[in-house]
Coordinates of C-alpha atoms and ligand atoms in Angstrom, one line a residue:
X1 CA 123.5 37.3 24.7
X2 CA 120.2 37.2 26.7
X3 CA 117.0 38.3 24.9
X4 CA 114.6 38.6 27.3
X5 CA 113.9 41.3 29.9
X6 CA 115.7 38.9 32.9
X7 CA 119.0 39.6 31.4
X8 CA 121.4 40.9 34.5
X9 CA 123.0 44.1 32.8
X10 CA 120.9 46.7 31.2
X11 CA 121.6 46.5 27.5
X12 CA 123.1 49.0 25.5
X13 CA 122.7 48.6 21.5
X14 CA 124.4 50.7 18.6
X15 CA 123.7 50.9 15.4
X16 CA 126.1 51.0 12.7
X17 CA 129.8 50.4 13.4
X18 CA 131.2 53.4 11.2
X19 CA 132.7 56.8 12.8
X20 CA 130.0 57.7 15.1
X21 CA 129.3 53.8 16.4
X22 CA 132.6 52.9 16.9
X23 CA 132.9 56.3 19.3
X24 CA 130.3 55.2 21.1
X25 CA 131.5 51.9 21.6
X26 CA 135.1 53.5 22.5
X27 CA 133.3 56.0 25.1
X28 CA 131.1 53.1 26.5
X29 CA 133.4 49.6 26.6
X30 CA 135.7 50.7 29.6
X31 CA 133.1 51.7 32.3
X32 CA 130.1 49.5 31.5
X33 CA 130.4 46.5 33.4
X34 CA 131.1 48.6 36.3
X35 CA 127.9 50.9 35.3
X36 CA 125.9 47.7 34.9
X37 CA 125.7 47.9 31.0
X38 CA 126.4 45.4 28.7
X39 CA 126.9 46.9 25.0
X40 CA 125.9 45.3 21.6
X41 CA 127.2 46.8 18.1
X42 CA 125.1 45.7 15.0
X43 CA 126.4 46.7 11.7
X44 CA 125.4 44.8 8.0
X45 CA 129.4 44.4 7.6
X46 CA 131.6 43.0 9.6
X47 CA 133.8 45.4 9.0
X48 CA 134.7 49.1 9.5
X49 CA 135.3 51.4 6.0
X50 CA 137.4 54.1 6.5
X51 CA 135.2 56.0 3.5
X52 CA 137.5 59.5 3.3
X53 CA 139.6 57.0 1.0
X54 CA 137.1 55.1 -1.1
X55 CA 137.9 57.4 -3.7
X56 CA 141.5 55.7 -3.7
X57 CA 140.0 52.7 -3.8
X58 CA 137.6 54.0 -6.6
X59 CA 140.8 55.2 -8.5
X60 CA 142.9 51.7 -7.7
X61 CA 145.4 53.8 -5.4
X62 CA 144.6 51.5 -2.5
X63 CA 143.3 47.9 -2.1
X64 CA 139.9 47.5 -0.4
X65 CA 141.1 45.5 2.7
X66 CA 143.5 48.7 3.2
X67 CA 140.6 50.6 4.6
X68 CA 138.7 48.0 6.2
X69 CA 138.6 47.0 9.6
X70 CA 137.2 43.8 11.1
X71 CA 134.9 45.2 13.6
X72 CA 135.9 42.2 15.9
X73 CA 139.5 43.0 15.8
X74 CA 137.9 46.6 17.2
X75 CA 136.2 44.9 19.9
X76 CA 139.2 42.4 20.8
X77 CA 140.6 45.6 22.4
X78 CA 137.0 46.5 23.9
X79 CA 136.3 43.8 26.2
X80 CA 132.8 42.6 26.6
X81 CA 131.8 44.4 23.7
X82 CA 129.3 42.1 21.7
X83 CA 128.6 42.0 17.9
X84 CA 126.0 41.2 15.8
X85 CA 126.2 41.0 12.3
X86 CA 122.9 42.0 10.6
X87 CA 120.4 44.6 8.6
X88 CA 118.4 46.6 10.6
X89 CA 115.0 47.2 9.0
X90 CA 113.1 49.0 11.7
X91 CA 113.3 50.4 15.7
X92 CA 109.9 49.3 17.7
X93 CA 110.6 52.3 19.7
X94 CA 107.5 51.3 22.3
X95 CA 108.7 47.4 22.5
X96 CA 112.6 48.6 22.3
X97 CA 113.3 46.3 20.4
X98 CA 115.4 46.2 16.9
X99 CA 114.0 44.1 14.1
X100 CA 116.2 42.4 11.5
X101 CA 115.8 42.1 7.7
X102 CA 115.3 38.3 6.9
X103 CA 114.0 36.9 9.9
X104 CA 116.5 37.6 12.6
X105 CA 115.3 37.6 16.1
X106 CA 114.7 41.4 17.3
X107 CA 117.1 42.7 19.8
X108 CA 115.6 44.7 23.1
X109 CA 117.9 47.5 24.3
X110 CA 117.1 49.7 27.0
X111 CA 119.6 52.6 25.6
X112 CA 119.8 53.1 21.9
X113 CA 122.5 54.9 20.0
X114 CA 121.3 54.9 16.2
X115 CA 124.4 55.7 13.6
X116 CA 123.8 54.1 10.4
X117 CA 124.9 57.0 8.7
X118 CA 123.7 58.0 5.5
X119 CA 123.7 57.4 2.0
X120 CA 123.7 58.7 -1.8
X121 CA 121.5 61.5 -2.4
X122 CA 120.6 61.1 -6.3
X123 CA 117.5 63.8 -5.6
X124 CA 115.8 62.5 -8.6
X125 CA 117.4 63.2 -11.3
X126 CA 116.3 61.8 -14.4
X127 CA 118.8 58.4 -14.8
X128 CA 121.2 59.2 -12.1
X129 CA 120.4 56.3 -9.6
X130 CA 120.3 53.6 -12.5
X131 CA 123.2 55.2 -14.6
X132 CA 125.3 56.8 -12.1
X133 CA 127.7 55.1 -9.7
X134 CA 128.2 56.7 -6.0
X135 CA 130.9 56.1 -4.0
X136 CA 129.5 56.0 -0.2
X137 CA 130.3 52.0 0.3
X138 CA 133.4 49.3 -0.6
X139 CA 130.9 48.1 -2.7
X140 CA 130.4 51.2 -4.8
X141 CA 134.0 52.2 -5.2
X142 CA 135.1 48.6 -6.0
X143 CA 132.0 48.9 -8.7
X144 CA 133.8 52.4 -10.0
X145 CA 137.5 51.0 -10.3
X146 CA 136.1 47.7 -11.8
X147 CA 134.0 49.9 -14.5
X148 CA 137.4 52.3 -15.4
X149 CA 139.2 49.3 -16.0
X150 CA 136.2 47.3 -18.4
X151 CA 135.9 50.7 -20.1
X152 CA 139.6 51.3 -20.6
X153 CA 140.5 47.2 -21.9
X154 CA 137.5 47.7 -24.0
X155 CA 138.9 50.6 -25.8
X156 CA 142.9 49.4 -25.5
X157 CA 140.7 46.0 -27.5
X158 CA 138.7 47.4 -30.3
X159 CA 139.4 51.1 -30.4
X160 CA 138.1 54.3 -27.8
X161 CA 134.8 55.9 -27.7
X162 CA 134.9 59.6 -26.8
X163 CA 131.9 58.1 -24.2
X164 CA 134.5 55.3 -23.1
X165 CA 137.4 57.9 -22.1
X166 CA 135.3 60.3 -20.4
X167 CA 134.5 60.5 -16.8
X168 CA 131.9 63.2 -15.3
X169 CA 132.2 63.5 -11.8
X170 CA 128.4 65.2 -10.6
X171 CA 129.3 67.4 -7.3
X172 CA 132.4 70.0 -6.7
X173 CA 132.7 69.4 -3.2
X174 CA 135.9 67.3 -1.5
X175 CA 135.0 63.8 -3.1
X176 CA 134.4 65.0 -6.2
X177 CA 137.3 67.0 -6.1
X178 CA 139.7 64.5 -5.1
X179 CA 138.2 61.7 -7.1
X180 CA 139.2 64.5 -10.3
X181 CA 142.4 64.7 -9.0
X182 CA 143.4 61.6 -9.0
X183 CA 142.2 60.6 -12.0
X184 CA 143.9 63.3 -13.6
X185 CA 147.0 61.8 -11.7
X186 CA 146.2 58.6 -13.1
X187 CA 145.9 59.8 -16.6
X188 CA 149.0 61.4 -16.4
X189 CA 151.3 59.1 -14.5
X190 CA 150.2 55.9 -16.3
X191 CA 147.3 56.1 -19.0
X192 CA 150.1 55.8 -21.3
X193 CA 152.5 52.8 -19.9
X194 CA 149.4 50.8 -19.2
X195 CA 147.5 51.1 -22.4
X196 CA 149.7 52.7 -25.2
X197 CA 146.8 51.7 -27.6
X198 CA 145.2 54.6 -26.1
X199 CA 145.8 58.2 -26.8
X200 CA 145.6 59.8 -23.6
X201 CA 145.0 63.2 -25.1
X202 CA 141.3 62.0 -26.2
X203 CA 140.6 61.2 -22.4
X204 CA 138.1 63.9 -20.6
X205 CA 137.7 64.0 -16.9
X206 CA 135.1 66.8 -16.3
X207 CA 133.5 68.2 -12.9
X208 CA 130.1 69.5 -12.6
X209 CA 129.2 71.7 -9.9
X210 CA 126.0 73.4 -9.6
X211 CA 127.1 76.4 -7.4
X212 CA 129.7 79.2 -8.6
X213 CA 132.3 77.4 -7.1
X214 CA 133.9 74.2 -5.7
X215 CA 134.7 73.2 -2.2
X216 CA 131.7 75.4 -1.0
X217 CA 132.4 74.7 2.8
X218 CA 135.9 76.2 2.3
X219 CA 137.5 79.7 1.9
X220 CA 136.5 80.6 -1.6
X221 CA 140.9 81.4 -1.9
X222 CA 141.0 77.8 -1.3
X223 CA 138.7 76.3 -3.7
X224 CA 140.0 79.1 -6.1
X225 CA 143.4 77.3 -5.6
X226 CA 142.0 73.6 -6.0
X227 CA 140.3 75.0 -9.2
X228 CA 142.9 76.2 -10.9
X229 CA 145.2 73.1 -9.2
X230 CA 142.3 70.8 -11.1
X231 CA 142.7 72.5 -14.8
X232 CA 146.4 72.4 -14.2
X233 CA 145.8 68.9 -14.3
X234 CA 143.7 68.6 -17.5
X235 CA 139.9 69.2 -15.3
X236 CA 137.4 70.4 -17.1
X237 CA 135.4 72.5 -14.5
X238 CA 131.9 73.0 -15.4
X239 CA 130.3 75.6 -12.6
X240 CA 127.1 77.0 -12.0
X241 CA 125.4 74.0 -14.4
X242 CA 123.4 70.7 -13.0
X243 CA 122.9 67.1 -14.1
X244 CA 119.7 67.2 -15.6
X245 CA 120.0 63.7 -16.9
X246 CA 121.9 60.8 -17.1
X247 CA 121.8 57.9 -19.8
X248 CA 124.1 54.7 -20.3
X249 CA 125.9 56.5 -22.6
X250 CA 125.9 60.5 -21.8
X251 CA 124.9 63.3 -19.5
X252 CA 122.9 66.2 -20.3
X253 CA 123.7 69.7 -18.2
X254 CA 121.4 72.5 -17.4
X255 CA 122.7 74.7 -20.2
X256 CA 121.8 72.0 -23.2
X257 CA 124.8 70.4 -22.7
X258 CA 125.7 66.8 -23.9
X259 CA 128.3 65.3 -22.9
X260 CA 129.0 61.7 -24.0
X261 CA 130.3 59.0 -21.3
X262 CA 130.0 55.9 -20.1
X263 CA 131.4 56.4 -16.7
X264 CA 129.5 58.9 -14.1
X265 CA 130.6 59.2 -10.6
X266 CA 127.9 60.7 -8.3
X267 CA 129.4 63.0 -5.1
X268 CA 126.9 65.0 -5.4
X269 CA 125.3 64.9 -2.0
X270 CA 123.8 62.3 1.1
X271 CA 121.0 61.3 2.5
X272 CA 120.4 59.9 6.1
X273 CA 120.0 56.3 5.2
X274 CA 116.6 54.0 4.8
X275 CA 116.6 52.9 8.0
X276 CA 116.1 56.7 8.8
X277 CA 113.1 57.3 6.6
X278 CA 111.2 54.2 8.3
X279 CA 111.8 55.5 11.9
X280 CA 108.5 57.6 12.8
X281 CA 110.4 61.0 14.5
X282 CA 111.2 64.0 13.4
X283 CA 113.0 64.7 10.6
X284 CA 115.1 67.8 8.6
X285 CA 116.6 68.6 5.3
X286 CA 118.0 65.5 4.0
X287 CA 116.5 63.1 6.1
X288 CA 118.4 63.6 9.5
X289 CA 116.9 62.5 12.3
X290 CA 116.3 66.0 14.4
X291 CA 117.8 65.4 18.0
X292 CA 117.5 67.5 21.1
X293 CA 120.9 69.1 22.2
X294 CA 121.9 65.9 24.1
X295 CA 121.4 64.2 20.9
X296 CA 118.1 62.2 22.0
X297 CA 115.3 62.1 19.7
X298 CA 112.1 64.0 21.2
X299 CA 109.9 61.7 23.0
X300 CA 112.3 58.7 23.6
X301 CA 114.6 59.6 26.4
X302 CA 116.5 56.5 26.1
X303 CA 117.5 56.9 22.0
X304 CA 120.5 59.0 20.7
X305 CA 121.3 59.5 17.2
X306 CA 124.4 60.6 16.3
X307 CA 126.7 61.0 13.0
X308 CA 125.5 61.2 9.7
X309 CA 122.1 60.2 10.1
X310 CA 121.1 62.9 12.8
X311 CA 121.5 66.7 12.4
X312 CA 123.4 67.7 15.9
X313 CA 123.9 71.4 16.6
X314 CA 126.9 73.0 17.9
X315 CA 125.5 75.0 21.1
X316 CA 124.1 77.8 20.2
X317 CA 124.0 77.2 16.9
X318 CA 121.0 76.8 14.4
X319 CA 122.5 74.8 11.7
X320 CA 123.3 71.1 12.0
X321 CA 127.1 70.1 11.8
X322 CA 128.5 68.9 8.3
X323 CA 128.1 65.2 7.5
X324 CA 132.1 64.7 8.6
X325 CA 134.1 62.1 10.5
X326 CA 134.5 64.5 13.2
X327 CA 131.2 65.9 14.2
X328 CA 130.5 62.0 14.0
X329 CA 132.9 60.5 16.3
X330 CA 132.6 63.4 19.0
X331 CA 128.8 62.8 18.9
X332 CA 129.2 58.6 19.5
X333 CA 131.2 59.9 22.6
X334 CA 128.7 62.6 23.7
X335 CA 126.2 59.6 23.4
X336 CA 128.3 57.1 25.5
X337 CA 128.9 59.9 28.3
X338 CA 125.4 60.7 28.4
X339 CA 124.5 56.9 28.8
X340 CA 126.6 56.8 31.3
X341 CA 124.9 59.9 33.2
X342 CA 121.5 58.0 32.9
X343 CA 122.6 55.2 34.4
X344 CA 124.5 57.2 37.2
X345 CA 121.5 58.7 38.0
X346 CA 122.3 62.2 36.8
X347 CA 121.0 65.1 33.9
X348 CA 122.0 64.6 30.3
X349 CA 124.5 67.3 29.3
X350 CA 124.3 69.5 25.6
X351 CA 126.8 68.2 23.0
X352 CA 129.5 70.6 22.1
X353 CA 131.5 70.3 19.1
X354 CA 135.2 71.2 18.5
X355 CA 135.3 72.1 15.6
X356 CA 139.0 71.2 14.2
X357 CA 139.0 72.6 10.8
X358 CA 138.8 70.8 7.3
X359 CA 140.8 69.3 4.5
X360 CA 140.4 68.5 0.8
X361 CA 143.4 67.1 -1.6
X362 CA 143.9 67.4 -5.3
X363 CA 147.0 65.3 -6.2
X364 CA 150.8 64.6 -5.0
X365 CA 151.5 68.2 -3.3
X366 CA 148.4 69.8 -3.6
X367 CA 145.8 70.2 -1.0
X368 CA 144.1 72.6 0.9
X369 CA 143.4 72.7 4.6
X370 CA 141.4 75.4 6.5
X371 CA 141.7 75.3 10.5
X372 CA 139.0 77.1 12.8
X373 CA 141.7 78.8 14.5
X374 CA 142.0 80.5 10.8
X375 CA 145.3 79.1 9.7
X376 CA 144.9 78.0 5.8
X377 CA 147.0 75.9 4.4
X378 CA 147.6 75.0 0.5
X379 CA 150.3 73.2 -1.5
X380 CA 152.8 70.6 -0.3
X381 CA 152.3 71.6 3.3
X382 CA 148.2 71.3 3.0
X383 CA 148.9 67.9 1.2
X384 CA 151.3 66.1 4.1
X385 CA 149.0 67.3 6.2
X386 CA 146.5 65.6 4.9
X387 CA 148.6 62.4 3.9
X388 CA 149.4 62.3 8.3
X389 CA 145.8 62.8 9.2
X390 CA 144.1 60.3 7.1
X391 CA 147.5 57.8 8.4
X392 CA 146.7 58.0 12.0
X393 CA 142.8 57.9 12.2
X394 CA 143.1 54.9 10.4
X395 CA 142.1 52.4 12.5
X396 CA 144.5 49.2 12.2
X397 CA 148.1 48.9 12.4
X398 CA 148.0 46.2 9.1
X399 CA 146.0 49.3 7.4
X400 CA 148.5 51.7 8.1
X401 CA 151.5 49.9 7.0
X402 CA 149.3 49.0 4.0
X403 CA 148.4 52.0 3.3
X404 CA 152.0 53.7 3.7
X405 CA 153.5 51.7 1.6
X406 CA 151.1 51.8 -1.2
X407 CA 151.1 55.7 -1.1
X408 CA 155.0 55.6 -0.7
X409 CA 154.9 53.1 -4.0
X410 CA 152.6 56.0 -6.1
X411 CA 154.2 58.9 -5.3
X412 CA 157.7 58.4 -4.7
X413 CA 158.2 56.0 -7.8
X414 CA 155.0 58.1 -9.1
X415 CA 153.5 54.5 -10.1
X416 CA 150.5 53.5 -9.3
X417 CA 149.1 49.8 -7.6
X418 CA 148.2 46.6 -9.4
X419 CA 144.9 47.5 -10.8
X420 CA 142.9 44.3 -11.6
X421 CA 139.0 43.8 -13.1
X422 CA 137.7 42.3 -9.9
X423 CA 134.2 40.8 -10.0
X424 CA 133.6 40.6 -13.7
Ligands
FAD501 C1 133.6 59.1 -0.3 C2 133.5 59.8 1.0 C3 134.6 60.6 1.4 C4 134.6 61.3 2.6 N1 135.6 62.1 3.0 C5 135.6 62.6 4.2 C6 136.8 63.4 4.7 O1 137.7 63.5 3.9 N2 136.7 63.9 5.9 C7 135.6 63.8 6.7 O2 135.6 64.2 7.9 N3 134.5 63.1 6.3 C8 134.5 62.5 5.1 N4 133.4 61.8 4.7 C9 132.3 61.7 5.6 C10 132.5 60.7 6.7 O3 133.0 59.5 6.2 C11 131.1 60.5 7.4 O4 130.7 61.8 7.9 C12 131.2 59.5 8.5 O5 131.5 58.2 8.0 C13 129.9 59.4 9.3 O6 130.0 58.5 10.2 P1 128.8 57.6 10.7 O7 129.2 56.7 11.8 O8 127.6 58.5 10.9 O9 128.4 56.8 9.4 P2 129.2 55.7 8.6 O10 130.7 55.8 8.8 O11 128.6 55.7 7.3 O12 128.8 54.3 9.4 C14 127.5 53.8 9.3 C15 127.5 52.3 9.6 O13 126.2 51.9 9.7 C16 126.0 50.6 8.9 N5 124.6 50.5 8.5 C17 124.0 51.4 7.7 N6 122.7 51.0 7.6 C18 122.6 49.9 8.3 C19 121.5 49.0 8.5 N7 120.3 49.2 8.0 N8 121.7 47.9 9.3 C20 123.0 47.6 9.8 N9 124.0 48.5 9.6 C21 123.8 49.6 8.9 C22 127.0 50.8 7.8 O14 127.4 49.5 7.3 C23 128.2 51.6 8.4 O15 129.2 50.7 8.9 C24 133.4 61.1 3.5 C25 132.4 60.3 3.1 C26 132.4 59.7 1.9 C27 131.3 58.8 1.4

């Protein structure tokens, strides 16, 4: 991989192999040789994390490598594609260059696509980033099953604490509603088989949600239905209350509120990423970097920045797209087809979005799914839906099979994986 300006090909590099990068990459791999590209994708993992499911790996429903992808195996089927494993600390946006954490030699580019997505959004409450666990990496969710299961052989081994058997999920929108769900699943299906020391009927899972309802970004009949689907399950629902505080060993609520646990899940919102708050350009609510509707950043016609950590706009339309896998992935093409333009000599083109609807699942046969076209879907019919959907954007064969056969395992014998205390 040449460094210097005398390399043959102009240079390409992209940011972050999740959703949006991996889009770009896609968009990009086929036609750059013959455009005179070469393309370079930098991510701190070397893999892909399919994060709609971390809250199955969270909840021990799925293994970690299940939703992982090597990002090489990606590029196997991308020819010419190169990778470079590393953190990005900065973007010297006059030199072009990327500069690594640690040392690493900077990488020039002469297009940039920035997609590092974003991050937990704790917005400083008192406690939550040092009591609370998120689940927006592998890391997180492993850190969330492996916490469960300490918690749960600490009670099943000298007796439950009302703080040990209670979780409080912070945020009523689609992770947190899911991560409920299946615990409640969990609780249900095998609380008692795996630990009969345990009285299952001491155990609290509880939701907090700040607005007057979950799933806010759905029809409110929906998240009426996941509510009610939720305390059918044992959920206690706590609306229209926040966090106000969170200690080792309980959570206080904006009512007075105590409520004592020793497990709190944070899906209550994002951030663009670090990386994003170092880069000097504009920014909106959140962090996201504010792009022009070809998705460059103003001033710096060769930089796009697409997925989580950008706000793209839907022609015509004033508010950014939702943080989601889709807005993500059709932005990483926009980006590639635009690069592509450049080099052809021609205009950029404004990014359009598809919109292709949304989905959110509670438990075995109970999901909701709301489709632009303004079909809405709940029950068993929302949740295969879903289960097909999640299936086939999963990227890997291996994964899928996985996958498949673990879900087949839980809700068909309605038993769950081999959950194990890994890393303590
Ligand atoms: C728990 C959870 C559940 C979700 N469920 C859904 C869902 O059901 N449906 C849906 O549509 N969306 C869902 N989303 C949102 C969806 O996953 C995101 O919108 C999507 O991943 C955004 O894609 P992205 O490429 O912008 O970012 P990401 O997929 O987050 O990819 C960013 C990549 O950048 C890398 N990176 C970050 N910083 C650096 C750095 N400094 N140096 C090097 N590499 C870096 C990361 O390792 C990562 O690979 C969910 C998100 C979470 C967290």
């Amino acid at each position: 991989m040449p460094s210097d300006r005398t390399r043959p090909r102009r240079r390409v590099v992209i940011l972050g192999a999740g959703f949006a990068g991996l889009a770009a990459c896609d968009g990009l791999a086929a036609s750059a040789a013959e455009a005179g590209l070469e393309v370079v994708i930098v991510d701190r993992h070397t893999y892909n994390t399919f994060q709609p499911l971390l809250y199955q790996v969270a909840t021990a429903g799925l293994n970690p490598g299940d939703i992982a992808y090597p990002v090489r195996s990606f590029l196997h089927r991308h020819g010419g594609v190169g990778f470079r494993q590393g953190v990005v600390e900065d973007v010297d946006f006059d030199a072009r260059e990327v500069r690594f954490s640690g040392g690493d030699p900077p990488l020039s580019y002469d297009y940039l696509v920035l997609a590092t997505g974003a991050t937990t959004n704790f917005f400083g409450v008192k406690g939550a980033k040092e009591h609370a666990l998120a689940i927006y990496t592998m890391e997180d969710a492993v850190a969330v099953r492996d916490r469960a299961a300490a918690l749960l052989e600490h009670a099943a081994t000298f007796g439950p604490s009302e703080a040990a058997l209670t979780v409080v999920i912070v945020g009523g929108g689609p992770t947190g509603v899911e991560m409920a769900g299946t615990l409640a699943e969990l609780r249900r299906a095998e609380l008692e088989t795996t630990y009969p020391e345990i009285d299952r009927s001491a155990s609290r899972i509880v939701v907090v949600e700040q607005l007057g309802r979950l799933l806010a970004s759905f029809d409110a009949r929906l998240a009426r239905y996941a509510l009610q689907a939720l305390e059918d399950r044992g959920v206690e629902v706590r609306l229209e209350r926040a966090v106000e505080e969170v200690t080792d060993d309980h959570v206080v609520l904006s009512d007075g509120e105590q409520i004592p646990t020793s497990l709190v899940v944070w899906s209550a919102g994002v951030r663009a990423g670090d990386l994003a708050d170092r880069l000097a350009t504009e920014k909106t609510r959140g962090g996201r970097l504010e792009v022009g509707d070809d998705l460059r950043l103003a001033g710096h016609e060769e930089v796009f920045a697409v997925g989580d950590l950008a706000a793209a706009r839907d022609r015509g339309h004033d508010e950014p797209l939702a943080q989601l896998a889709q807005p993500a992935m059709q932005a990483g093409r926009h980006a590639a087809r635009q690069i592509l333009r450049l080099q052809a000599g021609r205009l950029t083109e404004a990014f359009s979005y598809a919109d292709k609807g949304i989905m959110a699942t509670i438990g075995r046969r109970a999901a909701v799914t709301e489709l632009r076209s303004g079909v809405r879907l709940k029950g068993t019919l929302a949740w295969l839906s879903w289960l097909g959907l999640h299936v086939v954007f999963l990227l890997g064969f291996r994964n899928r099979v996985a996958v498949l056969s673990n879900w087949a395992w839980r809700y068909i014998s309605w038993r769950r994986g081999a959950r194990v205390i890994a890393g303590t």
